[in-house]
Amino acid sequence: MLALRDPIHVYVRADDLESAVLRTRPVQRLRWVRQLGLAHLVFPGAEHSRFSHALGAMELAGRVYDALAEKAPDLLDGDPRCPERRRVRLAALLHDVGHAPFSHSAEELFEDGLTHEDMTVRLLQSPEVAGALEPAGAEGVAVDDVARILTGRGAETERLLAQIVSGELDVDKMDYLLRDSLYCGVRYGNYDLGRLLETITPLRDPTTREWGIGIDEGGVHALEALVLARYYMFTQVYFNVTGKVLELHLNEWLASEGIRWPSDPELFLSHDDLDVWSAMRRSPSAHARAIVERDHYVLALETREHLTTAERDGFTAVVDEARARFDAGDLLVSNSAKDPHRLSETRVLVRDRDGRLEPMEHVSHFIRHLTRIERFRVYARPERAEAVRAFLRLRWAPLVEPSAVT
Amino acid sequence: MLALRDPIHVYVRADDLESAVLRTRPVQRLRWVRQLGLAHLVFPGAEHSRFSHALGAMELAGRVYDALAEKAPDLLDGDPRCPERRRVRLAALLHDVGHAPFSHSAEELFEDGLTHEDMTVRLLQSPEVAGALEPAGAEGVAVDDVARILTGRGAETERLLAQIVSGELDVDKMDYLLRDSLYCGVRYGNYDLGRLLETITPLRDPTTREWGIGIDEGGVHALEALVLARYYMFTQVYFNVTGKVLELHLNEWLASEGIRWPSDPELFLSHDDLDVWSAMRRSPSAHARAIVERDHYVLALETREHLTTAERDGFTAVVDEARARFDAGDLLVSNSAKDPHRLSETRVLVRDRDGRLEPMEHVSHFIRHLTRIERFRVYARPERAEAVRAFLRLRWAPLVEPSAVT
Amino acid sequence: MLALRDPIHVYVRADDLESAVLRTRPVQRLRWVRQLGLAHLVFPGAEHSRFSHALGAMELAGRVYDALAEKAPDLLDGDPRCPERRRVRLAALLHDVGHAPFSHSAEELFEDGLTHEDMTVRLLQSPEVAGALEPAGAEGVAVDDVARILTGRGAETERLLAQIVSGELDVDKMDYLLRDSLYCGVRYGNYDLGRLLETITPLRDPTTREWGIGIDEGGVHALEALVLARYYMFTQVYFNVTGKVLELHLNEWLASEGIRWPSDPELFLSHDDLDVWSAMRRSPSAHARAIVERDHYVLALETREHLTTAERDGFTAVVDEARARFDAGDLLVSNSAKDPHRLSETRVLVRDRDGRLEPMEHVSHFIRHLTRIERFRVYARPERAEAVRAFLRLRWAPLVEPSAVT
Amino acid sequence: MLALRDPIHVYVRADDLESAVLRTRPVQRLRWVRQLGLAHLVFPGAEHSRFSHALGAMELAGRVYDALAEKAPDLLDGDPRCPERRRVRLAALLHDVGHAPFSHSAEELFEDGLTHEDMTVRLLQSPEVAGALEPAGAEGVAVDDVARILTGRGAETERLLAQIVSGELDVDKMDYLLRDSLYCGVRYGNYDLGRLLETITPLRDPTTREWGIGIDEGGVHALEALVLARYYMFTQVYFNVTGKVLELHLNEWLASEGIRWPSDPELFLSHDDLDVWSAMRRSPSAHARAIVERDHYVLALETREHLTTAERDGFTAVVDEARARFDAGDLLVSNSAKDPHRLSETRVLVRDRDGRLEPMEHVSHFIRHLTRIERFRVYARPERAEAVRAFLRLRWAPLVEPSAVT
């Protein structure tokens, strides 16, 4: 039994099988993929890698499993050594191994249209991870057992367990919100983990007959707080004005170098932040220098956090005009967008004192009103910034709903 | 200079004048008025009195003053010893001295229709506090100087300073949210105090020409978080289902004993939680026993947290029916209600990067949707509870908007 | 299952039996006995009662039991519902019910030479607590079962379990250090609870053949930190210079009133801080006023924190002289003393990587050097303070080892 | 004014001059030098670089300056913009720029026998940093002004200010203890920063006539706690058994590659963790693989934390024997040693209530007993480990003072 210190969960424990998986290259590679890509250039504390997040997700997976099993002993085995619990923990440990360098900053460069989730499954099936899991194959934690948790394509109970790793109430979010906000030095990501674990419960949707992770009425506000924590982390940290322009430069540079993330898992393993940074530091490209020397483009136009359809269309038109008016290379455009939750698709059920079920977005009156974040921005080459800014403002002003105090 | 330890602010400092005021009976009395009345019977950690809140409010008042003065040096003197800053700190220290026993739990029992704010001013003008302030009278911190901050009836700048102590962004809220959530052992009350202090700024409303505490665009989410923290503390703690019934018993008992809070400040001083508890523990009254022995009425009906007009009216009708059907003494009814903010009345302005002003409720799309909390409940004598519950549910069910999953 | 919020442990859970015990008067009375007596007059945040400490001790008792059972499954049943674990939790919940008003401040006033531990056992055996335990009598958690944990007079394993509640590494200390330091707003009482729980283990002393709570080598520093945390809490908080004089006044007043704590448990129950404060606030006695109006004696002489034999003797002589020279009533003398640990009597064993055992005070080179705290003080009536101070300094100076910088 | 988020200090602010210095390559390079070298391989959270430590040290430097100036207004200018305060902040920001890759792990590889402190001064004088400081040269914050704070070779007051950056009570320790313990997820490094800042004061040593940072009596325990925090961080984290063997491999590899840190500051700038890791990952050397693939030597012998002279000598002899008996390359030897403080050389004075001064090591009875940490270890190639271990234990056992329980 390995006990690793952790700033969020105090200790993360790993049994022998988990320790063996921990030692494989796919997991160790995560030490070289920063959780927040380039964000540490803006939030100096945010130097953490996906490695400790993977540990934290595993730790939480066990706790969430236990919380659910306590509520539904007929559905889930309460034994801490049962195969279901071990699978979920392993799936959580491995859930991010497919992440490209710089995490989400440049995740669209996979060959063959792969997603990082696809790569995760490929790496789980790679000889090294499969080999580490081999000895326990007969104990119900073989590669395929874990894969079904990761893909969500398993039997009824497995589909419930899959939600522990990926769903509206998953350990991925639960961990990264706490971890990112600690390392960034902000408080946005805090929510009441204790209360959440106290109130989650497996609930069967009467319509679809599917089991899902639901919540008892007393936990509604804890879940709201989780949703808000994520909302704030997006608006304040992940979509940070400077962080975003650095990402744009990164993508420009990667494109100009023709860099792609291999679809072959073995080749993929040798790509991480470290080798990209090495290349970037040596590169004479202006986009590389923009990052390395912090000599990046500056903000010329920024929308509010939520856009009307008219504004969205108007922005595109204005940007097109600007591109025609200025050198294309003088501008960088970022269309950051994120739904604060997917409760309308994946419904999370709330159970009231009398056992009645109701979807979360009905119960929570303001979750309903948390609309899609859309923060569009145009950045300009510093020397051209003033001209670009003047041009854009002139075009943009008439398109925005007037609301300033008069 | 006195430096007192504090769980929230680490240290609270008091200069000689403040220390003298601290030693007066009106301030010392706050040691015997619990911040949350009877809530410690539900949240065992919440045994804190208003005394440490008063200290915390004073500490924050200085910090808020400094933050505002740094942004507007022409408007506010930046010297830490200037009279304006001292007045605000003293006003914050004294802002709660008029609180009745059990704080808000029984605040409507003042003689002559007084409010606790009225009593605060009377106590500020009492010989003891006035005497403590006497020596510094010539330094701009006389009784009247402090009173103008407390009442908000002063000159232009004083009206701005008054908002530090009482307004949408006041040190009262800033302190009690952090303090109450620490002592209760919940996390609802946490918000980003650092960010808030970083971004508040005096802004003049172009319509009214009044100065107010506004916020720079970068602090919008910190302010949202403050509003939400308060919202959650109300729904989860202050309107707690058991806490509320204990308050109902308390008020029943106080009424039955004919207890009122004297309007004479000297007489008022001898009323605090301790003497009420002493009497209550000796009292044979069923309502006193309900509190002392935790033998209280139980929940028979509870609405959701927000009501439609139809529901509100329906509730009254249903309660009337129940009162007719059962013994009046078998029921206790609680109509807890609170606005999550008053941004529509007292507008808080937000200043964007370009200096344009916009009211907070325009900028924050979901603050607008935070509607009035109304949680109505009927409690019943335990022996009658089942019958009352059955009766009420039958009557109530048809009135509620159906939303359960089908 | 009851889940109570707690500022230290987030949640404290109580099963039905524990909830029944929780509702008895002996446990509820602890709401009216402040954990730190009069300390809140010095550390404003320290208004907490023994009630939440009792809850915290119960919570920790379960965790410590689990930690020990995990290390020694042959010795301790790992089932969370086993009688041994339930007994330990109940014993921890009840361990403080015999505390007199103001906790340690006036604990020598029991009739018949009782200690608070004696009273605890009497209350455990009282009809009310015995009645609450009745229903589970056949499940191995009868009054006698719990009593053996509290008194330490049971069979071999029970003597080990007794150490969870009272010993060098007990849940009493573990809880109060964290709790008191949080409420006081200091950091002295912090230690690494996670590490401690990770490394404690049952060890059998090869000499005495007794089982005890020992520690693995990797936990030595966590245990040192616990000892130091206690050491600092004594020197900085529990022996605080102002807190001590208030205690002296309290004891003078109680003595002058002839107040004793009844040895009859039923009578004892009606004594708590609240009724003493009520009486004290009404009392015209100078000692009562000293506390109520903070008009206490002031420091005239203070020794260092550790005394040589010569200094100890000298202090007594000097005090005798002062008593002869001044009115006896002008002086109050406090001989605060505490051993930082009892490791020489109750040895705590450390197990190294190779399984060898060694006593903690051998392993920890500076624990050995943590000597007895002895902080003696003379306080004087304010009007006489200057004269007393001058007199005492003159007498005391020659007795102190000279060490000032020359 | 730049306001950067920080996990320890919430915000770190930098004025325009400081921001310019922050942007220079010597400071930005610190982003690529991990604070704890290879420790993140053992404590996964410890991925932080020296960059945020440099920011934290600057922030604390201002606070320490203010604390000292408040106590001694005649000695130190209290104006937040005075040159003395700005110098100290800049010196703190720059104090670590000379650190080699992997911080302390390989700091003896400088050419020409340079220390990292020497390199710090060279970088301060480099055209880039000097250029950044240029505009404010006339304001008393020229290169030489800052250099005198860094070297401690200035006038009387400057020598006092130098101690803020480097001394027994410096901002370097104050920051790294809090920061390292947060990131490692341990609690050892916590101490009471608030109390320390409250009680430090400039004191002139009556013997040497030198000003130093001393402490008021009430802060003695806070200072003890700082010393202990450092002591624990060394024993538990910095001298961690696995961390140390990784360092040994690193040094072996660097030596085998002939890598040295250039004494030329411009050349030095291109050496950081990233380029060393890049090379190490490509290297076929067994020592590089030991680190990269976590396939390191294992512990064969470990002394206690403190050694007698006989043990120290004995260890050397035993190691010599082992080196003769086995292949030299099969063994790696680590002689970790550190004084917990240097209070006997650099005395820190304590001022009691009466203004008398006494050296800290007299006042604190157990600081005196905190002896030099010496933890010597032999690691062996895994395949040979059993044989080496058996051999060493046989030789070592008779040399150790027997203390195991009999």
XYZ file of C-alpha atoms in Angstrom, chain A:
406
model
C 0.000 0.000 0.000
C 1.426 3.316 -1.121
C 0.359 6.515 0.639
C 1.150 9.663 -1.282
C 0.814 13.144 0.127
C -1.566 15.425 -1.661
C -2.353 19.119 -1.132
C -6.078 18.526 -1.685
C -6.891 15.133 -0.217
C -4.087 14.958 2.381
C -3.297 11.385 1.385
C -3.900 9.384 -1.742
C -3.515 5.665 -1.253
C -2.702 3.139 -3.953
C -2.719 -0.618 -3.564
C -0.153 -2.813 -5.314
C -2.054 -3.093 -8.565
C -2.698 0.648 -8.675
C 0.950 1.292 -7.849
C 1.989 -0.888 -10.784
C -0.280 1.089 -13.104
C 1.032 4.310 -11.605
C 4.548 3.326 -12.642
C 3.695 2.824 -16.313
C 4.858 5.396 -18.834
C 1.352 6.556 -19.800
C 0.666 7.604 -16.208
C 4.170 8.910 -15.503
C 4.000 10.952 -18.713
C 1.267 13.026 -17.054
C 3.984 14.564 -14.869
C 4.987 16.436 -18.017
C 1.574 17.616 -19.073
C 0.541 20.658 -17.136
C -3.059 20.590 -15.976
C -3.643 24.107 -17.192
C -1.371 24.333 -20.191
C 0.048 27.836 -20.267
C -1.995 29.247 -17.403
C 1.005 29.293 -15.067
C 2.298 32.201 -17.128
C -0.671 34.158 -15.786
C -1.332 32.445 -12.447
C 2.213 31.724 -11.275
C 1.148 29.036 -8.822
C -0.567 26.918 -11.449
C 2.431 24.794 -12.313
C 0.764 21.518 -11.459
C 0.629 18.607 -13.856
C -2.128 16.131 -14.651
C -0.284 13.533 -12.594
C -1.545 14.712 -9.237
C -4.998 15.285 -10.686
C -5.049 11.644 -11.788
C -4.158 10.594 -8.245
C -6.810 12.857 -6.808
C -9.453 11.533 -9.181
C -8.613 7.973 -8.124
C -8.894 8.891 -4.459
C -12.248 10.570 -4.985
C -13.515 7.701 -7.131
C -13.229 5.412 -4.117
C -15.047 7.887 -1.900
C -17.836 8.462 -4.379
C -18.202 4.738 -4.872
C -18.463 4.249 -1.108
C -21.032 7.028 -0.789
C -23.201 5.477 -3.491
C -22.820 1.941 -2.123
C -23.852 3.088 1.335
C -27.086 4.495 -0.093
C -27.824 1.490 -2.312
C -26.351 -1.648 -0.751
C -28.490 -3.857 -2.958
C -27.085 -2.295 -6.079
C -23.416 -1.810 -5.190
C -21.128 -4.043 -3.175
C -19.888 -2.218 -0.087
C -16.688 -4.230 0.263
C -13.689 -1.920 -0.253
C -11.923 -4.686 -2.190
C -14.761 -5.548 -4.568
C -14.003 -5.505 -8.322
C -16.464 -2.715 -9.104
C -14.765 -0.306 -6.755
C -11.306 -1.236 -8.006
C -12.358 -0.724 -11.617
C -13.707 2.695 -10.927
C -10.538 3.737 -9.141
C -8.347 2.449 -11.966
C -10.526 4.118 -14.567
C -10.203 7.405 -12.675
C -6.435 7.008 -12.404
C -6.219 6.457 -16.145
C -8.939 8.778 -17.365
C -6.562 11.496 -18.543
C -3.611 9.565 -19.975
C -4.692 10.436 -23.504
C -4.302 14.166 -22.958
C -2.142 15.935 -25.497
C 0.638 18.308 -24.491
C -0.733 21.448 -22.882
C -3.956 19.649 -22.027
C -6.878 21.453 -23.568
C -4.802 24.219 -25.111
C -4.052 22.301 -28.259
C -6.227 19.257 -28.146
C -7.422 19.399 -31.706
C -4.188 18.353 -33.268
C -4.612 14.598 -32.981
C -4.051 12.647 -36.161
C -7.017 10.853 -37.654
C -9.511 13.016 -35.813
C -8.866 11.258 -32.530
C -10.031 12.761 -29.278
C -8.059 12.542 -26.070
C -10.670 10.077 -24.808
C -9.884 7.791 -27.734
C -6.196 7.965 -26.952
C -6.907 7.157 -23.315
C -8.531 3.893 -24.332
C -5.672 3.085 -26.704
C -3.154 3.619 -23.935
C -5.180 1.521 -21.510
C -4.947 -1.287 -24.045
C -1.234 -0.728 -24.674
C 1.104 -3.566 -23.685
C 2.517 -1.628 -20.782
C -0.727 -0.835 -18.980
C -2.281 -4.140 -19.950
C 0.810 -5.840 -18.573
C 0.526 -4.038 -15.271
C -3.109 -5.124 -14.966
C -2.355 -8.696 -16.061
C -1.710 -10.241 -12.615
C -5.159 -9.220 -11.396
C -6.989 -10.212 -14.552
C -8.889 -12.981 -12.849
C -10.034 -10.626 -10.085
C -12.385 -8.662 -12.279
C -10.085 -5.754 -13.053
C -8.815 -6.726 -16.477
C -8.255 -4.177 -19.230
C -11.742 -4.692 -20.615
C -13.357 -4.264 -17.217
C -11.701 -0.905 -16.816
C -12.362 0.057 -20.430
C -16.095 -0.374 -19.987
C -15.995 2.161 -17.156
C -14.042 4.597 -19.302
C -16.238 4.291 -22.366
C -19.550 3.997 -20.562
C -20.459 1.074 -22.779
C -21.113 -1.642 -20.248
C -23.978 -3.287 -18.455
C -26.498 -1.375 -16.393
C -24.458 -1.001 -13.201
C -21.298 -0.302 -15.156
C -22.994 2.579 -16.881
C -23.728 3.991 -13.445
C -20.107 3.502 -12.414
C -18.957 5.160 -15.630
C -20.663 8.336 -14.457
C -18.359 8.449 -11.469
C -15.516 9.050 -13.901
C -17.359 11.047 -16.522
C -20.729 12.704 -16.015
C -22.306 15.791 -14.572
C -21.177 14.783 -11.088
C -17.861 13.152 -11.806
C -14.592 12.942 -9.903
C -12.807 14.698 -12.740
C -14.637 17.964 -12.013
C -14.691 17.369 -8.286
C -10.929 17.131 -8.230
C -9.853 19.685 -10.806
C -12.023 22.450 -9.396
C -10.453 22.148 -5.964
C -6.972 21.550 -7.321
C -6.907 24.278 -9.926
C -8.263 26.858 -7.543
C -5.722 25.971 -4.866
C -2.797 26.174 -7.274
C -4.051 29.302 -9.023
C -4.547 30.979 -5.675
C -8.195 31.773 -6.353
C -11.263 30.658 -4.458
C -13.696 30.211 -7.285
C -13.362 26.447 -7.445
C -14.343 25.762 -3.849
C -17.534 23.937 -3.162
C -18.755 21.726 -0.342
C -17.248 18.334 -1.151
C -18.293 16.881 2.194
C -21.921 17.789 1.684
C -21.876 16.475 -1.858
C -20.527 13.093 -0.768
C -23.117 13.045 1.989
C -26.031 13.544 -0.364
C -25.278 11.804 -3.674
C -27.196 8.637 -4.272
C -27.898 6.276 -7.168
C -31.296 7.061 -8.640
C -33.073 5.329 -11.459
C -34.642 7.613 -14.006
C -38.295 6.546 -14.268
C -38.386 7.573 -17.923
C -35.241 6.004 -19.292
C -34.912 3.285 -16.629
C -31.224 4.186 -16.475
C -29.373 4.467 -13.174
C -27.656 7.765 -12.611
C -25.869 9.675 -9.876
C -28.585 11.752 -8.310
C -28.782 13.776 -5.167
C -30.950 14.063 -2.103
C -32.819 17.332 -1.697
C -30.433 18.416 1.062
C -27.575 18.421 -1.414
C -29.131 20.644 -4.048
C -27.204 23.702 -2.971
C -23.952 21.746 -2.809
C -24.511 20.687 -6.400
C -25.399 24.236 -7.404
C -22.161 25.335 -5.810
C -20.233 22.766 -7.830
C -21.828 24.010 -11.044
C -21.060 27.594 -10.097
C -17.509 26.756 -9.118
C -16.981 25.385 -12.598
C -18.722 28.371 -14.148
C -16.421 30.750 -12.312
C -13.289 28.792 -13.070
C -14.147 29.054 -16.747
C -14.931 32.739 -16.754
C -12.078 33.761 -14.454
C -9.294 31.289 -15.039
C -9.703 28.998 -18.011
C -10.894 31.828 -20.265
C -8.505 34.362 -18.805
C -7.777 37.160 -21.247
C -4.001 36.665 -21.288
C -4.117 32.898 -21.028
C -6.274 32.787 -24.136
C -3.943 34.836 -26.311
C -1.026 32.641 -25.273
C -3.018 29.614 -26.380
C -3.697 31.278 -29.717
C 0.002 31.856 -30.237
C 0.699 28.257 -29.258
C -1.742 26.931 -31.809
C -0.378 29.227 -34.479
C 3.102 28.020 -33.776
C 2.156 24.336 -33.682
C 0.351 24.772 -36.976
C 3.263 26.582 -38.554
C 5.564 23.766 -37.487
C 3.138 21.163 -38.723
C 3.063 19.469 -35.344
C 0.389 16.819 -34.791
C -0.187 14.339 -31.972
C 0.365 10.814 -33.282
C -2.549 8.428 -33.280
C -0.149 5.602 -32.536
C -0.074 5.283 -28.754
C 3.592 4.359 -28.568
C 4.595 7.378 -30.618
C 2.144 9.557 -28.737
C 3.918 8.810 -25.461
C 6.953 10.836 -26.432
C 4.950 14.029 -26.794
C 4.546 16.157 -23.738
C 4.894 19.766 -22.589
C 8.610 19.397 -22.042
C 9.521 18.495 -25.578
C 7.201 21.137 -27.008
C 8.636 23.803 -24.728
C 12.158 22.760 -25.713
C 11.344 23.205 -29.350
C 9.427 26.396 -28.753
C 12.277 27.980 -26.814
C 14.652 27.288 -29.689
C 12.250 28.459 -32.360
C 12.747 31.846 -34.035
C 9.035 31.993 -34.898
C 7.258 35.133 -33.751
C 4.507 33.053 -32.196
C 6.995 31.054 -30.169
C 8.727 34.265 -29.043
C 5.341 35.691 -28.085
C 4.989 32.924 -25.525
C 8.585 32.457 -24.445
C 9.292 36.148 -24.072
C 5.770 37.146 -23.069
C 5.676 39.431 -26.069
C 2.171 38.513 -27.089
C -0.611 40.248 -28.971
C -2.819 42.554 -26.946
C -6.535 42.801 -26.501
C -8.318 44.880 -29.080
C -11.929 43.848 -28.558
C -13.748 41.761 -26.014
C -17.410 40.850 -25.838
C -19.300 40.320 -22.616
C -19.559 36.836 -21.194
C -22.866 36.005 -22.851
C -23.922 36.846 -26.356
C -27.165 37.372 -28.114
C -27.513 35.779 -31.539
C -27.226 39.203 -33.071
C -24.032 39.875 -31.208
C -22.586 36.512 -32.193
C -23.288 37.140 -35.854
C -22.173 40.719 -35.611
C -18.868 39.674 -34.108
C -18.133 37.394 -37.041
C -18.953 40.118 -39.497
C -16.832 42.667 -37.678
C -13.902 40.273 -37.527
C -14.214 39.615 -41.252
C -14.120 43.319 -41.908
C -11.063 43.677 -39.707
C -9.308 40.853 -41.453
C -9.955 42.583 -44.741
C -8.829 45.923 -43.407
C -5.635 44.773 -41.667
C -3.002 42.125 -42.313
C -4.474 38.755 -41.374
C -1.343 38.102 -39.323
C -1.984 41.196 -37.233
C -5.030 39.620 -35.604
C -5.759 36.627 -33.425
C -9.332 35.710 -32.637
C -10.600 33.649 -29.760
C -14.168 32.374 -29.546
C -14.188 30.882 -26.058
C -17.451 29.147 -25.302
C -18.647 26.692 -22.713
C -21.910 25.436 -21.346
C -21.941 25.787 -17.587
C -23.553 22.350 -17.346
C -25.385 19.815 -19.487
C -28.277 19.246 -17.191
C -30.774 19.486 -19.982
C -29.187 16.533 -21.787
C -27.907 14.425 -18.924
C -30.493 14.934 -16.319
C -29.461 14.764 -12.682
C -32.364 13.788 -10.484
C -33.137 15.222 -7.100
C -35.004 13.149 -4.528
C -37.112 15.039 -2.024
C -38.020 14.095 1.574
C -40.932 12.063 0.312
C -38.948 10.157 -2.273
C -40.280 12.066 -5.255
C -37.868 12.678 -8.106
C -37.429 15.891 -9.999
C -34.734 16.981 -12.459
C -32.109 19.311 -11.060
C -32.790 22.066 -13.577
C -36.378 22.205 -12.334
C -35.427 22.295 -8.695
C -32.712 24.870 -8.976
C -34.229 28.066 -10.163
C -31.037 29.796 -11.080
C -29.140 26.872 -12.564
C -31.702 27.219 -15.306
C -30.575 30.778 -15.857
C -26.895 30.034 -16.068
C -26.506 30.527 -19.767
C -23.736 29.507 -22.094
C -20.516 31.397 -21.577
C -19.364 33.024 -24.776
C -16.491 35.398 -24.515
C -15.150 36.369 -27.902
C -11.988 38.380 -28.267
C -9.763 39.908 -30.888
C -6.102 40.421 -30.112
C -3.756 42.476 -32.228
C -0.042 42.745 -32.850
C 1.115 45.376 -30.326
C 2.309 47.828 -32.960
C -1.051 47.714 -34.733
C -3.142 47.456 -31.582
C -4.289 51.038 -31.397
C -5.500 51.122 -34.978
C -7.191 47.750 -34.724
C -8.834 48.683 -31.460
C -10.185 51.940 -32.847
C -11.501 50.219 -35.930
C -13.174 47.393 -34.037
C -14.809 49.574 -31.443
C -16.331 51.740 -34.066
C -17.825 48.720 -35.800
C -18.767 46.856 -32.629
C -20.400 49.618 -30.607
C -23.628 49.819 -32.644
C -24.097 46.046 -32.332
C -24.129 45.829 -28.573
C -27.292 46.173 -26.587
C -26.986 49.541 -24.870
C -27.027 49.174 -21.118
C -24.610 51.667 -19.681
C -25.897 54.027 -17.032
C -27.030 57.242 -18.569
